[in-house]
Amino acid sequence: MARSLWTGSLSFGLVNVPVQLVSAVRDQDVHFHQVHKDTGERVQTRRVASTDGEEVDWEDIAKGWETDDGEMIVLTDEDFDAAAPEKTRTVDIDLFVDLQDIDPVYFDHPYWLLPSGDGAGPVRAYRLLVDVMGNAGQVAIGRIVLRAKEYLVALREQDGLLSLTTMRFADELRSPDEIDAIPQGAKGKPSKREVDDAVALIGELTDEFRPSRYDDCHRVRLLRLIDEKRRSGKVEIPEPEPEPQAQKAPKDLMAALEESLAKARGAKGKGTGGGKAEAPKRAAKTAA
Amino acid sequence: MTAARSLWNGTITFGSVAIPVKLFSATSPHTLRFREVRASDGVRIEHQRVGAESGEEIAYGDIEKAYDEDGKQILLTKEEIAAAEGTHPKVVAIEHFVRAEEIDPVFYDKPYLVGARDGGDHAYRVLLAALEQSEKVGIGRFVLRSRENLVAVRPLGGALGLQTMRFDDELVDKDDLEVPSLRRTPGDREVKMAGKLVEMLQDDWKPEEHEDTYREAVMDLIERKRKGLKPKKAKRRPEEGGDLADALEASLAGGRPKRRTSTERKAATKDSASAKASSGTKGSSSTSSSASGSKASSSKKASSGSKASSSKKASSGSKASGSGSKATTTKASSGSKASSTTKASSGSKASGSGSKASSTKNATNSGSKATSAKRSSSSKTSSGKAAPKRKTTTTKKAGS
């Protein structure tokens, strides 16, 4: 099982539940080492002091804050803990809100929040929170400090356990107003016909969300490359294809929408070209 | 206005419609940036690349990547790795669309904002309006910094957003976890009391009310250190142990336990109207949004709501993608609890069009308390530029 990243307590009113945090995301990336291109010798990173070039052990490294006048303030882990001691050890539930009210853009990293230890009391208190949150169908909002950064967190019941997701603060999200390239204004507002056509096209291209159907092609390609290199010792580097012509905005948007719509409907009617996108939907319907 | 720099220029396609777009980061983290220093004297640390055996420094240009397979190293050049990704037309091809509510937020990863370029404005707005109306999300793939990503194209704060997605096998399931048996069920009384406590703590999602207070505490700490003062002594919270039912009872008796301590202080000064309105006004908003044209979709909303266990939820679900006004209507009719207006406005922050809805209300119904709450919460985040934008969507709504 994944290692716990943090242990502390979850506090709900005056009820404190000992909990541990485990990442809900596992790293599936293909990892490489850095090596010397000729000798194949592994590359290591050595941390040295910039003044005397002496190597510095990991334990002797602290965080430095440079003030405006160039002074370096050294901060240790203990300092960070002392900055807000209660926050580094507890997740306080502040309020409950509807999950649907929160745009997913606020959610950052997902974790599982599991009971820490298996004492009867704490486990029962944990179970109580799971049940209550499940019943309420709501998300608890609280705070946690991880790696010297405070996060707003959302806790909810998932699969009979509690999940915790770190959130972005509102001021960490950019407003579209900051970006000129985002079109807005009364001028250039799409017509009802255009939007209706686009909605119809979207309808034709709609399918169920089935996450398992998406493969990480990047990972697959890298593994294939590694395999090829291992077997034959070399990799064919294909001639780069010419960059396809940049696609332009359609001159006649209505025509493009209607053409797409006809194509999508035609494909569906014939039951051939609909592709994988259509098949499962039909299957689901029959099953129901 | 800050001139935002685009990260990627390309095209979003769906059907045979192509929209030339630019991509911008949707986040600007306010993390404090520290340097690595030697603890004893604060001297900066530098990173050196050295050979693991020889200890000799290796120039960056002499470094390649190697894959370790059963202790055997397979060396790959930068060219080979690049070739594996192939050549990519700069396109986000939307393969299909899914209903927004089907995607658990756990799948969403890094968000971007999409802008239009080279005559793409019109098609951009058509796609945005169609996604908002249908409450759907486009799923496609695109390559950013030589890495292919699964992405969702969806409305984000009144613009098109693009959010990279996690793959299914990257998520840790319940089955992958070691959890002690949770079979011992809590007593009815405990469940009831805890449920009451949840009710007491229920509120609307107002993202701008939550500020990073720890950051301030660290800045404070830096200041103390600079002055040569000792860091404040850590105060330990007394451990609350003992009987679960007792603790619950005490929590209920104590009223709202530590309700948003830090934020509340701020709210008291900055945003008192908002705080008051959200706790005080119940349902005073019921009529306020009708001005903005609640349109036929309320029945549709109700049906989409049947999926989510309560009508209250249903209405809030609709908000996520779209217009606060619709949501408010449903809510008012279902008679569900509390400040529906404020709710609409908080959804708005994320989804843009809600804020417009609330501005309509401001105009038509500026008398109600809830309205003033909204105004204060939305004006807090939106800059001066927000005004014309709000007006825009109001007209849009009237038109549709």
XYZ file of C-alpha atoms in Angstrom:
688
model
C 0.000 0.000 0.000
C 1.010 3.551 -0.571
C 2.938 5.198 2.206
C 1.123 7.659 4.394
C 2.279 11.200 3.735
C 0.919 12.773 6.854
C -0.664 11.669 10.076
C -2.703 13.869 12.301
C -6.253 14.271 13.348
C -9.449 15.194 11.664
C -11.470 17.462 13.844
C -15.197 17.796 13.524
C -16.713 19.850 16.280
C -15.115 18.417 19.388
C -14.672 14.998 17.835
C -11.085 14.229 16.896
C -10.292 11.262 14.715
C -6.711 10.098 14.170
C -6.144 9.852 10.457
C -3.442 9.363 7.858
C -3.160 10.741 4.369
C -2.369 8.542 1.386
C -2.100 9.780 -2.189
C -4.979 8.728 -4.397
C -2.811 9.103 -7.491
C -0.022 6.740 -8.356
C 2.861 7.672 -10.556
C 2.612 5.597 -13.718
C 5.128 7.591 -15.705
C 8.079 5.903 -17.331
C 11.098 7.080 -15.385
C 14.617 7.472 -16.673
C 17.960 7.904 -15.010
C 20.403 10.496 -16.136
C 23.617 8.940 -17.409
C 26.786 10.085 -19.135
C 26.189 9.622 -22.858
C 29.542 7.928 -23.520
C 30.362 5.988 -20.387
C 26.828 5.267 -19.232
C 27.846 6.289 -15.738
C 24.929 7.301 -13.565
C 24.613 10.970 -12.824
C 24.097 12.070 -9.245
C 23.134 15.443 -7.958
C 25.491 16.824 -5.370
C 24.474 19.750 -3.221
C 27.333 22.084 -2.472
C 27.601 25.424 -0.707
C 27.972 28.173 -3.265
C 30.743 29.884 -1.296
C 33.178 27.134 -0.371
C 32.027 24.352 -2.676
C 31.686 21.963 0.216
C 29.119 19.220 -0.022
C 26.103 19.718 2.247
C 24.178 16.788 3.658
C 20.480 16.647 3.113
C 19.777 17.071 6.843
C 21.795 20.279 6.914
C 19.726 21.968 4.265
C 17.085 24.498 5.281
C 14.841 26.913 3.473
C 16.089 30.419 2.948
C 14.047 33.544 2.446
C 15.854 36.407 0.836
C 14.665 39.789 2.022
C 14.517 42.803 -0.248
C 17.834 44.063 1.079
C 19.578 40.782 0.366
C 19.545 39.297 3.844
C 18.980 35.526 4.018
C 16.586 34.363 6.715
C 17.044 30.674 7.489
C 13.926 28.683 8.297
C 13.957 25.140 9.598
C 11.163 22.587 9.687
C 10.581 23.416 13.354
C 10.083 27.048 12.431
C 7.417 26.136 9.930
C 5.673 23.947 12.458
C 5.773 26.750 14.987
C 4.266 29.210 12.523
C 0.886 27.593 12.910
C 1.204 24.498 15.052
C -2.429 23.527 15.137
C -2.663 23.635 11.374
C 0.158 21.248 10.755
C -1.442 18.489 12.782
C -5.154 18.739 12.252
C -7.633 19.038 9.474
C -10.423 21.187 10.835
C -13.784 20.917 9.213
C -15.065 24.465 8.809
C -18.245 23.997 6.857
C -20.227 21.725 4.596
C -21.200 22.601 1.042
C -22.783 20.946 -1.982
C -20.235 19.180 -4.155
C -21.918 20.460 -7.283
C -21.418 24.041 -6.188
C -17.669 23.673 -6.484
C -16.277 23.918 -9.970
C -13.710 21.123 -10.408
C -11.126 23.758 -11.293
C -10.742 24.330 -7.553
C -9.662 20.751 -6.946
C -5.989 20.005 -7.027
C -4.523 16.754 -5.718
C -6.688 13.863 -4.480
C -5.833 11.792 -1.399
C -7.441 9.148 0.735
C -7.896 10.014 4.374
C -7.773 6.749 6.309
C -8.081 5.891 9.979
C -4.711 5.836 11.658
C -4.276 2.739 13.775
C -7.050 0.295 14.470
C -8.215 1.209 17.965
C -11.923 0.564 18.343
C -12.785 4.123 19.393
C -11.053 6.007 16.598
C -12.231 3.575 13.951
C -15.804 3.963 15.112
C -15.506 7.747 15.044
C -14.107 7.500 11.523
C -16.985 5.309 10.480
C -19.401 7.828 11.946
C -17.939 10.575 9.786
C -18.117 8.353 6.707
C -21.781 7.606 7.382
C -22.737 11.150 8.166
C -21.004 12.613 5.139
C -22.475 9.918 2.945
C -25.952 10.706 4.255
C -25.590 14.423 3.875
C -24.243 14.050 0.347
C -22.087 17.026 1.102
C -18.466 17.981 1.038
C -16.678 19.164 4.143
C -14.350 22.093 3.649
C -11.318 22.368 5.879
C -7.644 23.201 5.834
C -4.387 21.339 5.986
C -0.732 22.313 5.899
C 1.448 20.088 3.756
C 5.068 20.751 2.880
C 4.993 24.275 4.236
C 1.972 25.270 2.213
C -1.562 25.630 3.393
C -4.348 24.120 1.360
C -8.042 24.393 1.517
C -9.332 20.828 1.370
C -12.555 19.135 0.409
C -13.481 15.951 2.249
C -16.157 13.609 1.073
C -17.347 10.075 1.355
C -16.212 7.816 -1.475
C -16.557 4.040 -1.523
C -17.199 3.942 2.208
C -14.044 5.875 2.998
C -13.135 9.528 3.266
C -11.306 11.216 0.444
C -9.496 14.501 0.793
C -8.673 16.771 -2.114
C -6.435 19.786 -1.812
C -7.950 22.864 -3.391
C -6.705 25.990 -5.046
C -7.459 29.274 -3.369
C -9.682 31.614 -5.336
C -6.825 34.066 -5.797
C -4.695 31.328 -7.345
C -7.075 31.040 -10.259
C -6.801 33.436 -13.100
C -9.833 35.341 -14.147
C -10.682 35.202 -17.853
C -10.862 38.984 -17.626
C -7.072 39.035 -17.485
C -6.815 37.522 -20.928
C -7.497 39.644 -23.991
C -7.751 36.678 -26.326
C -10.925 35.460 -24.680
C -13.734 36.745 -26.834
C -16.597 38.476 -25.084
C -18.977 41.343 -25.576
C -22.336 41.775 -27.235
C -20.721 42.029 -30.644
C -20.118 38.674 -32.239
C -22.596 36.878 -30.043
C -23.527 33.576 -31.695
C -27.021 33.241 -33.100
C -29.545 30.847 -31.639
C -29.454 28.747 -34.807
C -25.708 28.311 -34.600
C -25.797 27.350 -30.959
C -28.695 24.957 -31.535
C -26.820 23.314 -34.381
C -23.704 23.001 -32.263
C -25.751 21.524 -29.407
C -27.261 19.026 -31.858
C -23.799 18.090 -33.133
C -22.556 17.694 -29.567
C -25.579 15.510 -28.924
C -24.670 13.250 -31.832
C -21.128 12.941 -30.577
C -22.087 12.295 -26.953
C -21.083 9.151 -25.173
C -20.806 7.857 -21.647
C -17.745 8.773 -19.656
C -15.833 5.521 -19.266
C -12.374 6.385 -17.964
C -10.896 2.929 -18.541
C -11.147 3.316 -22.306
C -8.445 5.973 -22.416
C -4.890 4.720 -22.546
C -1.866 6.816 -21.823
C -0.422 6.712 -25.349
C 2.655 8.608 -24.256
C 3.554 5.856 -21.806
C 2.781 3.142 -24.352
C 5.017 4.729 -26.969
C 7.915 5.171 -24.568
C 7.726 1.539 -23.475
C 7.640 0.444 -27.098
C 10.693 2.574 -27.796
C 12.559 1.042 -24.874
C 11.655 -2.433 -26.063
C 12.842 -1.755 -29.579
C 16.102 -0.341 -28.336
C 16.659 -3.312 -26.042
C 16.068 -5.868 -28.771
C 17.860 -4.305 -31.697
C 20.131 -1.801 -30.009
C 18.893 0.978 -32.200
C 15.780 2.883 -33.008
C 14.643 3.982 -36.429
C 14.053 7.673 -36.388
C 11.470 8.335 -39.052
C 11.743 11.316 -41.328
C 9.738 14.054 -39.726
C 6.429 14.421 -41.450
C 5.767 17.793 -42.958
C 3.735 19.933 -40.606
C 0.162 19.719 -41.826
C -1.364 22.907 -42.997
C -2.658 24.998 -40.192
C -6.386 24.658 -39.904
C -8.294 27.833 -40.342
C -11.519 28.990 -38.843
C -14.359 28.072 -41.182
C -15.534 30.913 -43.371
C -19.076 29.683 -43.130
C -19.599 28.300 -39.660
C -23.210 27.276 -40.261
C -22.190 25.240 -43.279
C -19.433 23.512 -41.316
C -21.817 22.711 -38.470
C -24.483 21.360 -40.768
C -21.995 19.298 -42.739
C -20.666 17.787 -39.497
C -24.151 17.138 -38.246
C -25.160 15.373 -41.453
C -22.005 13.300 -41.312
C -22.526 12.334 -37.682
C -26.157 11.407 -38.295
C -25.335 9.530 -41.457
C -22.675 7.536 -39.698
C -25.068 6.672 -36.969
C -27.865 5.689 -39.330
C -25.686 3.302 -41.265
C -24.314 1.903 -38.081
C -20.873 1.579 -39.602
C -18.788 4.665 -39.256
C -20.103 5.630 -35.873
C -17.033 4.104 -34.385
C -16.385 3.184 -30.819
C -17.965 6.345 -29.611
C -21.425 5.156 -30.546
C -21.307 1.470 -29.835
C -21.335 1.485 -26.035
C -24.173 3.940 -25.891
C -26.396 1.612 -27.808
C -25.319 -1.302 -25.722
C -26.202 0.560 -22.580
C -29.613 1.374 -23.901
C -30.408 -2.227 -24.730
C -29.274 -3.320 -21.340
C -31.585 -0.859 -19.707
C -4.296 44.341 -17.519
C -1.464 41.914 -17.340
C -0.396 40.715 -20.716
C -0.813 36.984 -20.302
C 1.554 34.956 -22.429
C 0.124 31.993 -24.289
C 1.694 28.578 -23.761
C 0.514 26.940 -26.916
C -1.088 27.953 -30.183
C -3.172 25.445 -32.076
C -6.644 24.440 -33.096
C -9.604 22.858 -31.350
C -11.676 20.731 -33.712
C -15.033 19.056 -33.380
C -16.843 17.640 -36.377
C -15.439 19.648 -39.249
C -15.367 22.854 -37.257
C -11.885 24.169 -36.511
C -11.265 26.877 -33.943
C -7.814 28.506 -33.893
C -6.938 28.953 -30.219
C -4.272 29.969 -27.730
C -3.731 28.371 -24.378
C -3.039 30.143 -21.093
C -2.380 28.809 -17.644
C -5.484 29.110 -15.495
C -3.550 29.224 -12.264
C -1.084 31.548 -10.619
C -0.045 29.804 -7.413
C 0.919 32.154 -4.637
C 3.328 29.722 -3.009
C 6.173 31.393 -1.171
C 9.455 30.753 -2.947
C 12.321 29.681 -0.766
C 15.895 28.919 -1.635
C 17.857 25.912 -0.516
C 20.461 27.077 1.990
C 22.922 25.554 4.412
C 21.221 25.552 7.793
C 24.322 26.620 9.724
C 25.087 29.826 7.855
C 22.413 30.430 5.253
C 24.825 30.010 2.355
C 23.035 29.137 -0.851
C 23.160 25.608 -2.189
C 24.139 24.803 -5.749
C 23.407 21.610 -7.587
C 26.247 19.789 -9.299
C 25.890 16.858 -11.623
C 28.580 14.346 -10.927
C 29.365 10.771 -11.938
C 28.083 8.333 -9.310
C 31.414 6.462 -9.230
C 33.994 8.983 -10.353
C 32.493 11.920 -8.496
C 33.567 14.080 -11.405
C 31.363 16.829 -12.664
C 29.457 16.043 -15.875
C 28.462 18.754 -18.327
C 24.762 19.039 -19.075
C 25.387 18.383 -22.766
C 26.919 15.001 -21.974
C 23.834 13.697 -20.242
C 21.344 11.326 -21.826
C 18.480 9.326 -20.402
C 18.604 5.644 -19.585
C 15.888 3.192 -18.678
C 16.747 0.695 -15.994
C 15.483 -2.781 -16.749
C 16.493 -5.523 -14.322
C 19.718 -3.716 -13.659
C 20.461 -3.396 -17.334
C 20.658 0.108 -18.680
C 19.030 0.996 -21.970
C 20.305 4.308 -23.223
C 18.001 6.561 -25.190
C 19.005 9.721 -26.960
C 16.935 12.876 -26.894
C 16.217 12.406 -30.610
C 14.917 8.889 -30.067
C 12.632 9.956 -27.284
C 11.354 12.855 -29.341
C 10.724 10.526 -32.279
C 8.641 8.248 -30.088
C 6.122 11.012 -29.616
C 5.878 11.426 -33.387
C 5.019 14.642 -35.099
C 1.930 16.332 -33.959
C -0.367 18.608 -35.709
C -1.134 21.297 -33.201
C -4.662 20.176 -32.660
C -6.968 19.361 -29.790
C -9.310 16.984 -31.565
C -12.482 16.490 -29.543
C -13.286 12.798 -29.954
C -16.605 12.856 -28.181
C -18.634 14.683 -25.588
C -19.793 13.491 -22.195
C -22.192 14.885 -19.644
C -20.259 17.094 -17.258
C -21.833 15.516 -14.189
C -20.524 12.067 -15.144
C -16.927 13.073 -14.597
C -15.824 12.800 -10.991
C -13.599 15.773 -10.166
C -10.832 13.341 -9.233
C -10.079 12.960 -12.957
C -9.364 16.628 -13.515
C -5.751 17.695 -13.308
C -4.157 20.910 -14.545
C -6.450 23.656 -15.833
C -5.831 26.054 -18.705
C -7.828 28.900 -20.165
C -8.439 28.963 -23.893
C -8.408 32.133 -25.952
C -9.247 32.582 -29.632
C -6.887 33.706 -32.377
C -6.927 34.378 -36.110
C -10.629 34.750 -36.704
C -11.621 31.978 -34.332
C -13.733 34.232 -32.112
C -17.054 33.321 -33.567
C -16.646 29.559 -33.620
C -15.159 29.801 -30.121
C -18.265 31.471 -28.813
C -20.554 29.024 -30.526
C -18.758 26.071 -28.946
C -18.727 27.762 -25.532
C -22.424 28.605 -25.690
C -23.281 25.088 -26.858
C -21.268 23.474 -24.055
C -22.877 25.729 -21.464
C -26.324 25.019 -22.788
C -25.896 21.265 -23.076
C -23.900 20.930 -19.833
C -21.400 18.767 -21.621
C -17.648 18.447 -21.808
C -15.538 17.660 -24.888
C -12.941 14.912 -24.487
C -9.846 14.925 -26.665
C -6.086 14.655 -26.696
C -3.296 17.046 -27.365
C 0.450 17.286 -26.997
C 1.979 19.894 -24.730
C 5.749 19.967 -24.214
C 6.169 16.646 -26.036
C 3.746 14.845 -23.809
C 0.365 13.679 -24.960
C -2.480 14.467 -22.604
C -6.078 13.465 -22.301
C -8.039 16.676 -21.945
C -11.488 17.973 -21.218
C -12.719 21.082 -23.006
C -15.330 22.764 -20.862
C -16.718 26.144 -19.834
C -14.598 27.812 -17.182
C -15.609 31.112 -15.656
C -17.344 32.334 -18.790
C -14.512 31.234 -21.073
C -13.504 27.967 -22.662
C -11.276 25.972 -20.381
C -9.091 23.015 -21.104
C -8.168 20.678 -18.303
C -5.746 17.774 -18.510
C -7.110 14.543 -17.108
C -5.725 11.692 -15.079
C -5.839 8.239 -16.554
C -7.930 5.633 -14.839
C -4.946 3.498 -13.856
C -3.288 6.449 -12.151
C -6.003 6.526 -9.519
C -5.628 4.491 -6.367
C -8.790 2.503 -5.695
C -10.220 1.478 -2.403
C -9.026 -2.072 -3.116
C -5.433 -0.871 -3.198
C -5.667 0.378 0.371
C -5.229 -1.306 3.719
C -8.067 -0.178 5.887
C -9.038 -1.598 9.258
C -12.485 -3.097 9.378
C -15.129 -0.425 9.620
C -17.878 -2.847 10.455
C -18.641 -1.431 13.876
C -21.507 0.869 13.178
C -22.074 3.986 15.240
C -25.237 4.238 17.295
C -28.379 5.963 16.073
C -27.987 8.729 18.568
C -24.460 9.435 17.448
C -25.467 9.499 13.793
C -28.319 11.851 14.604
C -26.152 14.225 16.575
C -23.407 14.206 13.969
C -26.011 14.873 11.292
C -27.212 17.861 13.270
C -23.683 19.128 13.542
C -23.299 18.876 9.769
C -26.492 20.849 9.341
C -25.219 23.568 11.626
C -22.105 23.879 9.568
C -23.821 23.982 6.208
C -23.117 26.988 4.107
C -22.670 28.126 0.565
C -19.456 27.703 -1.350
C -17.913 31.136 -1.496
C -14.372 30.487 -2.662
C -13.159 34.045 -2.302
C -13.889 33.956 1.411
C -11.198 31.402 2.035
C -7.786 32.949 2.221
C -4.402 31.450 2.769
C -3.754 32.389 6.378
C -0.764 30.136 6.829
C 1.123 32.162 4.275
C 0.648 35.198 6.495
C 1.820 33.233 9.499
C 5.017 32.257 7.670
C 5.619 35.844 6.557
C 5.133 36.834 10.175
C 7.648 34.230 11.224
C 10.173 35.519 8.700
C 9.725 39.015 10.067
C 10.291 37.860 13.651
C 13.394 35.989 12.625
C 14.720 38.969 10.776
C 14.361 41.062 13.893
C 16.141 38.371 15.833
C 13.072 37.494 17.861
C 12.277 33.957 18.869
C 9.509 32.255 16.934
C 6.276 32.119 18.856
C 5.972 29.102 21.091
C 3.871 26.341 19.732
C 0.585 25.994 21.493
C -0.716 22.501 21.525
C -4.367 21.899 21.229
C -5.550 19.755 24.117
C -6.368 16.261 23.020
C -10.060 15.566 22.974
C -10.503 11.940 23.683
C -13.113 9.921 25.391
C -16.653 9.188 24.551
C -17.852 9.890 21.056
C -21.410 10.711 22.051
C -20.172 13.101 24.746
C -17.955 14.894 22.284
C -20.803 15.252 19.826
C -23.123 16.513 22.486
C -20.578 19.043 23.641
C -20.053 20.179 20.048
C -23.754 20.717 19.562
C -24.114 22.506 22.870
C -21.218 24.785 22.066
C -23.004 26.096 19.018
C -20.959 26.536 15.962
C -17.617 25.141 16.920
C -14.773 27.248 15.652
C -16.648 28.303 12.685
C -14.190 29.608 10.079
C -12.131 31.270 12.706
C -9.687 33.193 10.609
C -11.941 33.936 7.738
C -14.672 35.075 9.953
C -12.479 37.710 11.402
C -11.814 38.963 7.941
C -15.394 38.637 6.953
C -16.320 40.798 9.871
C -14.350 43.679 8.532
C -14.351 43.255 4.817
C -17.476 41.489 4.063
C -19.869 41.805 6.887
C -22.835 42.179 4.645
C -22.108 38.912 3.021
C -21.685 36.970 6.207
C -24.877 38.280 7.627
C -26.916 37.745 4.547
C -25.881 34.180 4.087
C -26.863 33.164 7.546
C -29.844 35.397 7.876
C -31.806 35.449 4.669
C -33.725 32.382 3.914
C -35.559 32.264 0.699
C -35.819 35.977 0.411
C -34.495 35.528 -3.039
C -37.188 33.438 -4.542
C -38.363 35.942 -7.004
C -35.204 37.755 -7.627
C -33.949 35.869 -10.600
C -37.036 35.634 -12.662
C -36.048 38.794 -14.405
C -33.184 37.088 -16.098
C -35.391 34.686 -17.930
C -35.498 31.348 -16.241
C -36.379 29.546 -19.466
C -37.724 26.153 -20.192
C -34.834 24.215 -18.854
C -36.108 24.067 -15.329
C -37.925 20.841 -15.986
C -34.844 19.375 -17.543
C -32.949 20.382 -14.507
C -35.337 18.605 -12.279
C -34.906 15.416 -14.211
C -31.167 15.608 -14.151
C -31.585 16.123 -10.502
C -33.403 12.916 -9.897
C -30.097 11.246 -10.346
C -28.598 13.106 -7.493
C -30.419 12.182 -4.369
C -32.197 15.439 -3.666
C -33.768 18.263 -5.524
C -31.514 20.667 -3.823
C -28.554 18.941 -5.239
C -30.081 18.851 -8.625
C -30.350 22.524 -8.764
C -26.852 23.045 -7.653
C -25.621 20.584 -10.192
C -26.918 22.730 -12.941
C -24.969 25.599 -11.646
C -21.641 24.066 -12.116
C -21.816 24.438 -15.806
C -24.044 27.257 -16.366
C -26.331 29.920 -15.282
C -27.061 30.843 -11.795
C -30.456 32.051 -12.693
C -31.731 28.664 -13.654
C -30.457 27.159 -10.506
C -32.090 29.745 -8.407
C -35.421 29.110 -9.942
C -35.365 25.429 -9.266
C -34.251 25.990 -5.801
C -36.921 28.456 -5.028
C -39.598 26.125 -6.235
C -38.305 23.175 -4.330
C -38.290 25.351 -1.300
C -34.993 24.082 -0.116
C -33.019 25.766 2.501
C -31.192 29.000 2.695
C -29.931 31.781 0.612
C -30.393 30.421 -2.824
C -29.256 33.630 -4.328
C -25.968 33.551 -2.641
C -25.576 30.056 -3.851
C -26.127 31.059 -7.367
C -23.565 33.714 -6.995
C -20.985 31.413 -5.549
C -21.409 28.979 -8.359
C -20.907 31.929 -10.555
C -17.394 32.546 -9.518
C -16.363 29.326 -11.045
C -18.580 29.380 -13.986
C -18.882 32.959 -14.905
C -22.362 33.174 -16.126
C -23.744 32.978 -12.662
C -22.181 36.215 -11.754
C -23.997 37.717 -14.591
C -27.194 36.309 -13.349
C -26.556 37.848 -10.027
C -25.833 41.174 -11.549
C -29.157 41.090 -13.216
C -30.622 40.567 -9.852
C -28.663 43.405 -8.485
C -30.229 45.618 -11.008
C -33.746 44.442 -10.520
C -33.863 43.609 -6.909
C -31.308 45.591 -5.107
C -33.414 45.786 -2.036
C -32.882 42.321 -0.674
C -30.170 41.458 1.740
C -29.045 38.499 -0.249
C -28.403 40.683 -3.180
C -26.029 42.849 -1.316
C -24.187 39.776 -0.225
C -23.747 38.767 -3.749
C -22.597 42.068 -4.857
C -19.922 42.188 -2.279
C -18.693 38.714 -2.946
C -18.544 39.080 -6.656
C -17.099 42.532 -6.670
C -14.322 41.292 -4.478
C -12.899 39.087 -7.108
C -13.936 40.665 -10.307
C -12.025 43.648 -11.436
C -13.468 46.666 -13.064
C -13.561 44.843 -16.319
C -16.197 42.510 -15.098
C -18.974 44.935 -15.633
C -19.183 44.871 -19.411
C -18.827 41.107 -19.382
C -21.736 40.628 -17.084
C -23.843 42.742 -19.271
C -22.909 40.581 -22.186
C -24.182 37.406 -20.793
C -27.273 38.965 -19.513
C -28.127 39.855 -23.033
C -27.161 36.421 -24.167
C -29.560 34.884 -21.752
C -32.344 37.135 -22.798
C -31.651 36.186 -26.372
C -31.705 32.462 -25.830
